[in-house]
mmCIF file of C-alpha atoms in Angstrom:
data_model
loop_
_atom_site.group_PDB
_atom_site.id
_atom_site.type_symbol
_atom_site.label_atom_id
_atom_site.label_comp_id
_atom_site.label_asym_id
_atom_site.label_seq_id
_atom_site.Cartn_x
_atom_site.Cartn_y
_atom_site.Cartn_z
ATOM 1 C CA UNK A 121 13.412 40.178 111.220
ATOM 2 C CA UNK A 122 10.826 41.874 109.035
ATOM 3 C CA UNK A 123 13.765 43.082 106.943
ATOM 4 C CA UNK A 124 14.855 39.459 106.388
ATOM 5 C CA UNK A 125 11.450 38.639 104.935
ATOM 6 C CA UNK A 126 11.581 41.556 102.507
ATOM 7 C CA UNK A 127 15.185 40.871 101.514
ATOM 8 C CA UNK A 128 14.175 37.304 100.720
ATOM 9 C CA UNK A 129 11.089 38.468 98.812
ATOM 10 C CA UNK A 130 13.298 40.790 96.758
ATOM 11 C CA UNK A 131 15.456 37.827 95.765
ATOM 12 C CA UNK A 132 18.422 38.408 98.051
ATOM 13 C CA UNK A 133 19.871 35.166 99.343
ATOM 14 C CA UNK A 134 20.684 34.836 103.004
ATOM 15 C CA UNK A 135 23.397 32.420 104.066
ATOM 16 C CA UNK A 136 22.242 29.328 105.976
ATOM 17 C CA UNK A 137 23.892 30.715 109.109
ATOM 18 C CA UNK A 138 22.104 34.056 108.714
ATOM 19 C CA UNK A 139 18.779 32.285 108.093
ATOM 20 C CA UNK A 140 19.293 30.213 111.247
ATOM 21 C CA UNK A 141 20.200 33.295 113.291
ATOM 22 C CA UNK A 142 17.154 35.182 112.055
ATOM 23 C CA UNK A 143 14.898 32.159 112.560
ATOM 24 C CA UNK A 144 15.947 32.016 116.226
ATOM 25 C CA UNK A 145 15.118 35.723 116.581
ATOM 26 C CA UNK A 146 11.810 35.275 114.764
ATOM 27 C CA UNK A 147 10.773 32.665 117.293
ATOM 28 C CA UNK A 148 10.880 35.429 119.900
ATOM 29 C CA UNK A 149 8.472 37.774 118.040
ATOM 30 C CA UNK A 150 5.322 38.310 120.054
ATOM 31 C CA UNK A 151 1.925 38.052 118.460
ATOM 32 C CA UNK A 152 0.998 41.276 120.280
ATOM 33 C CA UNK A 153 2.199 43.077 117.129
ATOM 34 C CA UNK A 154 0.150 41.318 114.420
ATOM 35 C CA UNK A 155 1.946 42.750 111.377
ATOM 36 C CA UNK A 156 5.436 41.961 112.719
ATOM 37 C CA UNK A 157 4.284 38.512 113.803
ATOM 38 C CA UNK A 158 2.766 37.846 110.353
ATOM 39 C CA UNK A 159 6.004 38.873 108.621
ATOM 40 C CA UNK A 160 8.019 36.689 110.997
ATOM 41 C CA UNK A 161 5.766 33.677 110.428
ATOM 42 C CA UNK A 162 5.892 34.239 106.664
ATOM 43 C CA UNK A 163 9.695 34.330 106.775
ATOM 44 C CA UNK A 164 9.778 31.076 108.735
ATOM 45 C CA UNK A 165 7.285 29.288 106.494
ATOM 46 C CA UNK A 166 8.683 30.508 103.168
ATOM 47 C CA UNK A 167 12.412 30.843 103.781
ATOM 48 C CA UNK A 168 13.422 29.064 107.000
ATOM 49 C CA UNK A 169 11.055 26.113 107.272
ATOM 50 C CA UNK A 170 13.777 23.906 108.663
ATOM 51 C CA UNK A 171 13.690 26.085 111.799
ATOM 52 C CA UNK A 172 9.984 25.739 112.608
ATOM 53 C CA UNK A 173 9.206 24.809 116.189
ATOM 54 C CA UNK A 174 5.869 23.231 115.271
ATOM 55 C CA UNK A 175 3.705 22.139 112.338
ATOM 56 C CA UNK A 176 3.129 24.895 109.738
ATOM 57 C CA UNK A 177 -0.630 24.754 110.246
ATOM 58 C CA UNK A 178 -0.238 25.920 113.861
ATOM 59 C CA UNK A 179 1.283 29.166 112.569
ATOM 60 C CA UNK A 180 -1.428 29.595 109.941
ATOM 61 C CA UNK A 181 -4.158 29.008 112.511
ATOM 62 C CA UNK A 182 -2.686 31.700 114.761
ATOM 63 C CA UNK A 183 -2.615 34.126 111.821
ATOM 64 C CA UNK A 184 -6.237 33.241 111.054
ATOM 65 C CA UNK A 185 -7.133 34.333 114.587
ATOM 66 C CA UNK A 186 -5.626 37.764 113.832
ATOM 67 C CA UNK A 187 -7.239 38.270 110.438
ATOM 68 C CA UNK A 188 -8.990 41.473 111.505
ATOM 69 C CA UNK A 189 -5.603 43.122 110.886
ATOM 70 C CA UNK A 190 -5.274 43.986 107.165
ATOM 71 C CA UNK A 191 -1.520 43.417 107.234
ATOM 72 C CA UNK A 192 -2.072 39.898 108.552
ATOM 73 C CA UNK A 193 -4.514 39.340 105.681
ATOM 74 C CA UNK A 194 -1.833 40.457 103.233
ATOM 75 C CA UNK A 195 0.674 37.951 104.599
ATOM 76 C CA UNK A 196 -1.999 35.238 104.622
ATOM 77 C CA UNK A 197 -2.506 36.062 100.948
ATOM 78 C CA UNK A 198 1.199 35.630 100.264
ATOM 79 C CA UNK A 199 1.203 32.277 102.068
ATOM 80 C CA UNK A 200 -1.920 31.114 100.218
ATOM 81 C CA UNK A 201 -0.312 32.069 96.913
ATOM 82 C CA UNK A 202 2.806 30.096 97.866
ATOM 83 C CA UNK A 203 0.712 26.969 98.436
ATOM 84 C CA UNK A 204 -1.132 27.362 95.129
ATOM 85 C CA UNK A 205 -4.395 28.617 96.634
ATOM 86 C CA UNK A 206 -4.708 31.488 94.172
ATOM 87 C CA UNK A 207 -8.370 32.381 94.703
ATOM 88 C CA UNK A 208 -7.903 32.441 98.458
ATOM 89 C CA UNK A 209 -4.794 34.601 98.010
ATOM 90 C CA UNK A 210 -6.717 37.122 95.883
ATOM 91 C CA UNK A 211 -9.525 37.252 98.447
ATOM 92 C CA UNK A 212 -7.122 37.901 101.315
ATOM 93 C CA UNK A 213 -5.215 40.582 99.440
ATOM 94 C CA UNK A 214 -8.266 42.436 98.175
ATOM 95 C CA UNK A 215 -9.845 42.282 101.629
ATOM 96 C CA UNK A 216 -6.636 43.715 103.116
ATOM 97 C CA UNK A 217 -6.804 46.674 100.721
ATOM 98 C CA UNK A 218 -10.505 47.188 101.380
ATOM 99 C CA UNK A 219 -9.824 47.338 105.120
ATOM 100 C CA UNK A 220 -6.763 49.569 104.769
ATOM 101 C CA UNK A 221 -5.932 51.185 101.433
ATOM 102 C CA UNK A 222 -2.434 51.958 102.735
ATOM 103 C CA UNK A 223 -1.522 48.264 103.263
ATOM 104 C CA UNK A 224 1.626 48.239 101.116
ATOM 105 C CA UNK A 225 2.398 44.508 101.235
ATOM 106 C CA UNK A 226 -0.964 43.666 99.660
ATOM 107 C CA UNK A 227 -0.150 45.779 96.584
ATOM 108 C CA UNK A 228 3.305 44.225 96.221
ATOM 109 C CA UNK A 229 1.961 40.694 96.485
ATOM 110 C CA UNK A 230 -0.791 41.460 93.946
ATOM 111 C CA UNK A 231 1.777 42.966 91.560
ATOM 112 C CA UNK A 232 3.756 39.732 91.696
ATOM 113 C CA UNK A 233 0.674 37.574 91.255
ATOM 114 C CA UNK A 234 -0.988 39.573 88.477
ATOM 115 C CA UNK A 235 1.908 40.398 86.194
ATOM 116 C CA UNK A 236 -0.418 41.812 83.523
ATOM 117 C CA UNK A 237 -1.687 44.350 86.079
ATOM 118 C CA UNK A 238 1.559 44.765 87.999
ATOM 119 C CA UNK A 239 2.068 48.402 87.045
ATOM 120 C CA UNK A 240 -1.471 49.275 88.145
ATOM 121 C CA UNK A 241 -0.888 47.706 91.567
ATOM 122 C CA UNK A 242 2.525 49.312 91.907
ATOM 123 C CA UNK A 243 1.093 52.693 90.976
ATOM 124 C CA UNK A 244 -1.656 52.340 93.589
ATOM 125 C CA UNK A 245 1.039 51.398 96.092
ATOM 126 C CA UNK A 246 2.692 54.803 95.698
ATOM 127 C CA UNK A 247 0.703 56.182 98.648
ATOM 128 C CA UNK A 248 0.818 52.983 100.716
ATOM 129 C CA UNK A 249 2.787 52.320 103.868
ATOM 130 C CA UNK A 250 5.623 49.812 103.669
ATOM 131 C CA UNK A 251 7.693 47.941 106.189
ATOM 132 C CA UNK A 252 11.429 48.509 106.092
ATOM 133 C CA UNK A 253 12.826 46.740 103.042
ATOM 134 C CA UNK A 254 9.551 46.464 101.139
ATOM 135 C CA UNK A 255 10.209 49.679 99.252
ATOM 136 C CA UNK A 256 13.277 47.991 97.748
ATOM 137 C CA UNK A 257 11.065 45.198 96.423
ATOM 138 C CA UNK A 258 8.640 47.783 95.001
ATOM 139 C CA UNK A 259 11.496 49.477 93.139
ATOM 140 C CA UNK A 260 12.701 46.141 91.760
ATOM 141 C CA UNK A 261 9.202 45.276 90.592
ATOM 142 C CA UNK A 262 8.777 48.681 88.928
ATOM 143 C CA UNK A 263 12.037 48.079 87.078
ATOM 144 C CA UNK A 264 11.204 44.445 86.239
ATOM 145 C CA UNK A 265 7.772 45.288 84.820
ATOM 146 C CA UNK A 266 9.023 48.531 83.246
ATOM 147 C CA UNK A 267 6.401 50.682 84.925
ATOM 148 C CA UNK A 268 6.701 54.408 84.359
#
């Protein structure tokens, strides 16, 4: 399920049937694992919104309750960026890195948001921890921005 989010972030297209299958699995993700739950919610909100079981704000409010987890902050930043709340996105992402300098998703999201500084963020991400599939996005971004 986390893999589906990162595949989608990297630009891979999932078939409608695959999205529906993953969305049904995502609905079963427990919020006892905040980072997995945040990735699952982000997948639903960004890539499988037609499979939501409630209003989007309910999901966001639950993530807000888990914001002490830096990985949740990173995903909140991605969601804020998606809705055009750029300043809020920057705050979330920078706070995630301040809480945990190894929070890989925060660096990737910042690299996509700040294209002029993308290589700096991707370089800092070299020692970060990534979920399965996120490393593929990092490699694509390094290639896209021609970072050495």
